[in-house]
Amino acid sequence: MATVIDIGEVTRMALDAIHETGRVTHVSIYLMAEDRPGYRLLDSRGPPPEGFLDTAAARGLLLMVASGQKAVLLENLDSRMKTLRAQLTEGKRFRDEVKRLGDTRSALVKMQAGITVPLLGNDRVIGFLNLWDERVPEAYASDEIALILKVAERLATVLENSKLYEKIRERDRLAALGEMAAGLAHEIRNPLGAIKGAAQCLDPRRLPGEDGEFLGVIVEEVNRLNGVVTAFLDYARPLKQNFGPTDLNEVVTRTMRLIQNDVPKEMNLAVELDLTVPKVDGDAEQLKQVLINLVQNAVQAIGPSAGRITVRTLKPDRFGDFRSNVAESVEVHVFDTGPGIPAEQQQHIFVPFFTTKEKGTGLGLAICQRIVKNHGGSISVQSKPGEGCIFIVRFPALPSEQPPAEVVPAPEWTPMPLPRSAKDVPRETLRESPLPQAPESRSKREKKSKSL
């Protein structure tokens, strides 16, 4: 198994080997999802368990892992809950303990696990190995548990190496694609330029009937095809990186002020910033490109009708981290009140050249995803038809320069309505705005939080 690189093949070999021992009737592997917080079923043997374990369902299990549990057994949970109930005690500590045990048991039941072992990588719970023998109600013996722990440790290492290999393979694929795209673009643009030039040399007044109108169609379609070639080049060429500590609040503020005049007056563009979010290691120009693309998509989704677009920053709860030195994450949400995205299309929207727009290239979201992944982050969508759409972009945060001296209570959100132009902003608003025009010191930001 150590020489196998493909994640699917690694999983298949591990599950087959465990299932063929005859000691279990159910065995499954869950891995951390990239598109939303939670763990997705990768593969299983026996009756299939639930396909996804979300944040709320996994919280109790993750707390037990954080407390040092290397394996969680269903029988031990039942025994502990029975003991607690027999004590007939009261109080918050008792209720919290019972709830934690209940949540953990619920997670094991959903994964059909008599024993679950966390798969650890880079100080994170990257997945779970689950086993269950429905024929034997007794717990696993100590030597069996020790063997399962060794298998899980080896499996986690191989899975991490497989993910690293896939990233390297994707990088090489894009490099080859970039070289091909450059040559292909040159061969396409040359005849396009000739077609456009010839069409523009013709005088539509000398053409009979409606033939003159076709000249405009030719020029318009040539421009559109040239735009597709440009977008393809942007997607295929290697990204020029200029990474450094970046304030997402500042990037959001500057980007929204840059594009606010492109948003129709019928739409309300709002920004809600969490002033406590840490910085990220990123390229501000690339992040600006992601935001512009997402807001433009929102404008097109809403269409000519009135609507609302909200861009929000926040610091989500840690998920899957079980050590205190693990970096936090920062999220940017772009929400619109448009018609939403049908469920059958959501899994395809980041695929290059997939589009539902009449004149779309299908590369905008693919480029966004590539930029976000290049920052070590993820981008996902949540939508229901008729209820709007929200794109969630998550980045790993840089560690704080120093721990805060005190906890300063502050409102969860700081709304900032965007004016139509800079002259519409009162001078007092610009001076008192909690959104800096340039990076500020930590002490100044804390003073502003206190004043809210």
XYZ file of C-alpha atoms in Angstrom:
452
model
C 0.000 0.000 0.000
C 2.916 2.348 0.685
C 3.878 2.399 -3.008
C 0.342 3.201 -4.228
C -0.307 6.865 -5.015
C -3.947 7.060 -6.111
C -6.247 7.811 -3.155
C -9.059 5.659 -4.513
C -6.736 2.694 -4.993
C -5.248 3.119 -1.506
C -8.712 3.139 0.020
C -9.861 0.110 -1.966
C -6.843 -1.957 -0.941
C -7.197 -1.046 2.739
C -10.926 -1.778 2.902
C -10.604 -5.055 1.009
C -7.822 -6.249 3.309
C -9.806 -5.441 6.458
C -13.092 -6.834 5.176
C -11.514 -10.090 3.992
C -10.338 -10.904 7.531
C -13.948 -11.804 8.365
C -13.708 -9.909 11.657
C -16.015 -7.079 10.529
C -19.288 -6.762 8.665
C -18.933 -3.010 8.079
C -15.807 -0.989 7.287
C -15.608 2.525 5.860
C -13.304 5.493 5.403
C -14.372 9.135 5.617
C -12.132 11.992 4.466
C -12.371 15.710 5.162
C -14.384 17.426 2.441
C -12.823 20.309 0.532
C -16.025 22.076 -0.452
C -17.667 22.404 2.985
C -16.931 21.632 6.648
C -17.424 17.947 7.310
C -16.308 14.482 6.293
C -17.418 12.682 3.145
C -17.674 8.917 2.728
C -14.814 7.858 0.464
C -15.536 4.130 0.261
C -17.044 1.301 2.304
C -17.625 -2.430 2.496
C -20.874 -3.881 3.753
C -24.138 -1.924 3.936
C -23.247 1.696 3.057
C -23.360 4.289 5.875
C -24.429 7.919 5.504
C -22.562 9.736 2.777
C -21.637 12.862 4.744
C -20.895 13.732 8.366
C -21.330 17.477 8.837
C -19.775 19.812 11.386
C -22.494 19.525 13.997
C -22.609 15.728 13.821
C -18.835 15.348 14.126
C -18.268 17.886 16.908
C -18.641 15.480 19.823
C -16.314 12.980 18.178
C -13.704 15.663 17.471
C -13.826 16.806 21.092
C -13.014 13.274 22.215
C -10.088 13.167 19.783
C -8.888 16.522 21.113
C -8.938 15.086 24.640
C -6.455 12.411 23.567
C -8.674 9.486 22.552
C -6.928 7.420 19.884
C -9.973 5.220 19.308
C -13.642 5.652 20.199
C -15.727 2.541 20.897
C -19.507 2.476 20.806
C -19.685 0.056 23.742
C -17.572 2.361 25.917
C -19.853 5.299 25.124
C -22.936 3.309 26.112
C -21.273 2.168 29.329
C -20.236 5.707 30.269
C -23.727 7.109 29.596
C -25.289 4.346 31.700
C -22.937 5.167 34.578
C -23.717 8.879 34.416
C -27.463 8.329 34.424
C -27.174 5.986 37.411
C -25.473 8.730 39.437
C -28.619 10.903 39.262
C -26.532 14.067 39.330
C -27.545 17.495 38.059
C -25.814 20.620 36.830
C -24.377 22.055 33.652
C -21.243 19.913 33.721
C -23.353 16.753 33.875
C -25.629 17.906 31.049
C -22.662 18.879 28.872
C -21.049 15.490 29.400
C -24.238 13.617 28.534
C -24.715 15.752 25.402
C -21.117 15.209 24.291
C -21.449 11.456 24.702
C -24.792 11.473 22.905
C -23.415 13.495 19.989
C -20.423 11.180 19.702
C -22.612 8.085 19.772
C -24.843 9.586 17.084
C -21.794 10.148 14.851
C -20.700 6.520 15.238
C -24.196 5.272 14.439
C -24.317 7.412 11.274
C -20.991 5.960 10.150
C -22.072 2.439 11.219
C -19.025 2.128 13.456
C -18.472 -0.048 16.491
C -15.026 1.512 16.678
C -13.773 4.628 14.919
C -10.145 5.702 14.683
C -9.212 9.249 13.601
C -6.825 9.603 10.680
C -4.388 12.355 11.641
C -2.313 14.501 9.306
C -0.636 17.866 9.874
C -2.263 18.243 13.298
C -5.714 17.795 11.797
C -8.287 15.041 11.740
C -8.271 14.340 8.006
C -10.683 11.423 8.243
C -11.975 8.376 10.113
C -11.510 4.628 9.774
C -14.665 2.849 10.969
C -15.206 -0.835 11.755
C -18.210 -2.732 13.064
C -19.122 -6.388 13.523
C -22.873 -6.546 13.973
C -22.629 -10.256 14.861
C -20.594 -9.635 18.042
C -21.865 -7.032 20.522
C -18.718 -7.181 22.684
C -15.980 -4.595 22.254
C -12.752 -5.298 20.410
C -9.883 -6.868 22.329
C -6.870 -4.748 23.245
C -4.588 -6.495 20.731
C -7.167 -5.927 17.987
C -7.398 -2.234 18.863
C -3.597 -1.929 18.784
C -3.542 -3.465 15.302
C -6.328 -1.153 14.094
C -4.397 1.867 15.383
C -1.302 0.808 13.432
C -3.352 0.352 10.265
C -4.973 3.785 10.722
C -1.614 5.482 11.270
C -0.150 3.904 8.140
C -3.280 4.691 6.143
C -3.225 8.364 7.189
C 0.407 8.703 6.067
C -0.293 7.128 2.675
C -3.383 9.302 2.140
C -1.422 12.469 2.937
C 1.315 11.442 0.480
C -1.328 10.697 -2.145
C -2.829 14.168 -1.756
C 0.618 15.723 -2.118
C 1.271 13.709 -5.277
C -2.058 14.787 -6.760
C -1.142 18.434 -6.185
C 2.204 17.945 -7.936
C 0.529 16.134 -10.828
C -2.036 18.941 -11.181
C 0.750 21.530 -11.231
C 2.583 19.658 -14.002
C -0.659 19.237 -15.954
C -1.370 22.953 -15.822
C 2.189 23.759 -16.889
C 1.820 21.561 -19.983
C -1.627 23.004 -20.636
C -0.220 26.516 -20.435
C 2.412 25.805 -23.081
C -0.191 24.285 -25.384
C -2.632 27.136 -24.774
C -0.080 29.791 -25.709
C 0.576 28.181 -29.089
C -3.098 27.488 -29.704
C -4.079 31.061 -28.856
C -1.556 32.394 -31.362
C -2.939 30.160 -34.127
C -6.533 31.200 -33.346
C -5.971 34.926 -32.901
C -4.204 35.420 -36.215
C -7.177 34.379 -38.397
C -9.562 36.113 -35.990
C -7.705 39.359 -36.518
C -7.897 38.918 -40.281
C -11.643 38.184 -40.161
C -12.332 41.205 -37.977
C -10.175 43.491 -40.099
C -11.856 42.377 -43.320
C -15.323 42.876 -41.846
C -14.457 46.364 -40.653
C -13.129 47.314 -44.106
C -16.486 46.609 -45.731
C -18.970 49.462 -46.014
C -22.373 48.243 -44.755
C -24.107 50.999 -46.764
C -23.052 49.349 -50.030
C -24.429 45.922 -49.105
C -27.967 44.979 -50.180
C -30.836 44.544 -47.751
C -29.971 43.356 -44.260
C -26.531 42.065 -45.241
C -24.899 45.098 -43.676
C -26.152 44.098 -40.241
C -24.220 40.836 -40.471
C -20.951 42.777 -40.403
C -21.721 43.878 -36.859
C -22.525 40.288 -35.917
C -19.175 39.128 -37.326
C -17.216 41.729 -35.349
C -19.177 41.008 -32.171
C -18.643 37.241 -32.378
C -14.943 37.672 -33.180
C -14.576 39.794 -30.048
C -16.415 37.167 -28.015
C -14.223 34.344 -29.301
C -11.148 36.435 -28.587
C -12.435 36.830 -25.026
C -12.760 33.047 -24.714
C -9.151 32.632 -25.843
C -8.005 35.234 -23.308
C -9.924 33.516 -20.506
C -8.444 30.158 -21.509
C -4.953 31.637 -21.350
C -5.678 33.099 -17.913
C -6.779 29.677 -16.708
C -3.910 27.728 -18.257
C -0.885 29.942 -17.674
C 1.077 29.645 -14.392
C -0.037 32.138 -11.767
C 2.392 34.919 -10.922
C 2.606 34.853 -7.161
C 3.278 37.839 -4.943
C 2.308 36.417 -1.580
C 2.557 38.241 1.711
C 0.514 39.041 4.835
C -2.810 40.282 3.462
C -5.755 41.878 5.242
C -8.897 40.393 3.690
C -11.041 43.197 5.104
C -8.901 45.708 3.248
C -9.024 43.667 0.023
C -12.813 43.387 0.231
C -13.260 47.091 0.955
C -11.033 48.294 -1.874
C -12.480 45.828 -4.368
C -16.083 46.734 -3.599
C -15.332 50.442 -3.908
C -13.683 49.710 -7.238
C -16.654 47.865 -8.766
C -19.606 49.484 -6.981
C -20.370 51.747 -9.945
C -20.705 48.668 -12.163
C -23.544 47.369 -9.990
C -26.977 48.494 -11.254
C -28.739 51.071 -9.100
C -31.623 48.651 -8.562
C -29.303 46.382 -6.579
C -28.055 46.937 -3.041
C -24.370 46.085 -2.568
C -23.471 45.703 1.109
C -20.312 44.739 2.992
C -20.237 43.144 6.450
C -16.774 42.837 7.972
C -15.622 40.931 11.021
C -12.864 43.156 12.423
C -11.314 40.269 14.374
C -10.293 38.164 11.370
C -6.529 37.545 11.134
C -4.471 38.141 8.021
C -3.815 35.510 5.367
C -0.772 34.711 3.261
C -2.004 35.824 -0.122
C -1.728 37.886 -3.268
C -4.073 40.869 -3.004
C -4.459 41.225 -6.787
C -5.440 37.594 -7.250
C -7.897 37.784 -4.357
C -9.379 40.927 -5.904
C -9.895 39.001 -9.150
C -11.827 36.300 -7.260
C -14.087 38.869 -5.579
C -14.768 40.771 -8.802
C -15.713 37.554 -10.573
C -18.054 36.416 -7.801
C -19.811 39.792 -7.566
C -20.189 40.011 -11.347
C -21.723 36.532 -11.326
C -24.129 37.669 -8.609
C -25.152 40.715 -10.673
C -25.809 38.512 -13.697
C -27.740 36.006 -11.572
C -30.084 38.670 -10.183
C -30.625 40.129 -13.650
C -32.576 43.317 -14.310
C -34.733 42.981 -11.200
C -33.960 44.560 -7.842
C -31.909 42.495 -5.441
C -29.209 42.439 -2.812
C -25.567 41.346 -2.871
C -23.729 40.942 0.427
C -19.987 40.397 0.800
C -19.006 39.259 4.278
C -15.814 38.297 6.107
C -15.823 36.114 9.194
C -13.723 33.801 11.322
C -15.466 30.399 11.457
C -15.192 27.859 14.229
C -12.202 25.572 13.969
C -13.119 22.245 12.461
C -10.961 19.143 12.520
C -8.182 20.866 14.513
C -7.240 19.177 17.741
C -4.126 21.042 18.844
C -3.902 24.628 20.006
C -1.090 25.561 17.621
C -3.122 24.860 14.495
C -3.834 27.954 12.426
C -7.335 29.342 12.207
C -9.137 30.046 8.973
C -10.861 33.071 7.449
C -13.915 33.021 5.205
C -15.369 35.401 2.641
C -19.044 34.910 1.766
C -20.668 36.381 -1.348
C -24.457 36.147 -1.137
C -27.050 37.175 -3.702
C -30.842 37.109 -3.800
C -30.991 35.696 -7.311
C -32.868 32.594 -8.461
C -30.261 30.196 -7.065
C -28.450 27.279 -8.691
C -30.202 23.942 -9.285
C -28.723 21.056 -7.297
C -27.788 19.095 -10.428
C -25.639 22.015 -11.669
C -23.797 22.803 -8.435
C -21.290 19.972 -8.818
C -20.320 21.208 -12.298
C -20.023 24.978 -11.875
C -16.257 24.878 -11.191
C -15.567 22.636 -14.200
C -13.803 24.565 -17.006
C -16.108 25.589 -19.884
C -19.284 24.631 -18.013
C -21.730 27.525 -18.255
C -25.455 28.187 -18.270
C -25.037 31.716 -19.643
C -25.791 32.470 -23.258
C -22.495 34.284 -23.772
C -20.435 32.907 -20.888
C -17.019 31.287 -21.289
C -17.403 28.860 -18.396
C -13.943 29.744 -17.083
C -14.671 32.431 -14.486
C -15.398 30.113 -11.555
C -12.718 27.661 -12.685
C -10.160 30.480 -12.481
C -11.521 31.482 -9.068
C -11.152 27.932 -7.794
C -7.610 27.692 -9.110
C -6.590 30.946 -7.416
C -8.191 29.928 -4.123
C -6.557 26.484 -4.165
C -3.239 28.157 -4.953
C -3.703 30.008 -1.657
C -4.277 26.726 0.173
C -7.996 27.460 0.481
C -11.294 26.140 -0.799
C -14.378 27.548 -2.509
C -17.861 26.059 -2.354
C -21.447 27.020 -3.099
C -24.673 26.660 -1.148
C -27.914 27.330 -2.975
C -31.541 26.370 -3.285
C -33.656 27.367 -6.270
C -35.591 30.522 -5.468
C -33.608 31.253 -2.287
C -30.476 32.872 -3.661
C -26.914 31.651 -3.636
C -23.878 31.947 -1.369
C -20.276 31.298 -2.375
C -18.004 30.457 0.555
C -14.271 31.083 0.130
C -12.048 29.812 2.942
C -8.344 30.588 3.497
C -5.893 29.421 6.172
C -5.082 32.319 8.482
C -1.642 33.494 9.473
C -0.827 33.040 13.169
C -1.298 36.137 15.289
C 1.810 38.205 15.894
C 1.130 38.199 19.624
C -1.728 37.102 21.887
C -4.215 39.850 22.720
C -3.739 41.487 26.096
C -7.436 41.429 26.829
C -10.649 40.202 25.333
C -12.503 43.121 23.812
C -16.210 42.510 23.237
C -17.303 43.685 19.809
C -20.346 43.266 17.619
C -20.242 40.247 15.350
C -20.657 42.291 12.186
C -19.759 45.808 11.136
C -22.091 46.746 8.265
C -20.761 49.272 5.788
C -23.194 50.544 3.133
C -21.316 51.411 -0.023
C -21.903 54.834 -1.611
C -22.340 55.276 -5.342
C -19.258 57.493 -5.576
C -16.568 58.862 -3.301
C -18.102 62.337 -3.280
C -21.263 60.877 -1.711
C -19.318 59.772 1.370
C -19.430 62.300 4.240
C -15.972 63.290 5.450
C -16.884 62.113 8.961
C -17.776 58.659 7.638
C -14.453 58.290 5.892
C -12.606 59.355 9.021
C -14.558 57.152 11.424
C -14.923 54.092 9.185
C -13.563 50.936 10.822
C -12.221 49.870 7.431
C -8.706 51.286 6.972
C -7.529 52.710 3.669
C -4.044 51.451 4.541
C -2.804 48.824 7.023
C -3.067 49.991 10.609
C -1.341 48.908 13.774
C -2.919 46.317 16.037
C -3.460 48.860 18.842
C -5.431 51.170 16.559
C -7.657 48.328 15.409
C -8.346 47.306 19.013
C -9.252 50.886 19.926
C -11.739 50.982 17.057
C -13.286 47.725 18.211
C -13.718 49.176 21.710
C -15.414 52.265 20.363
C -18.128 50.323 18.503
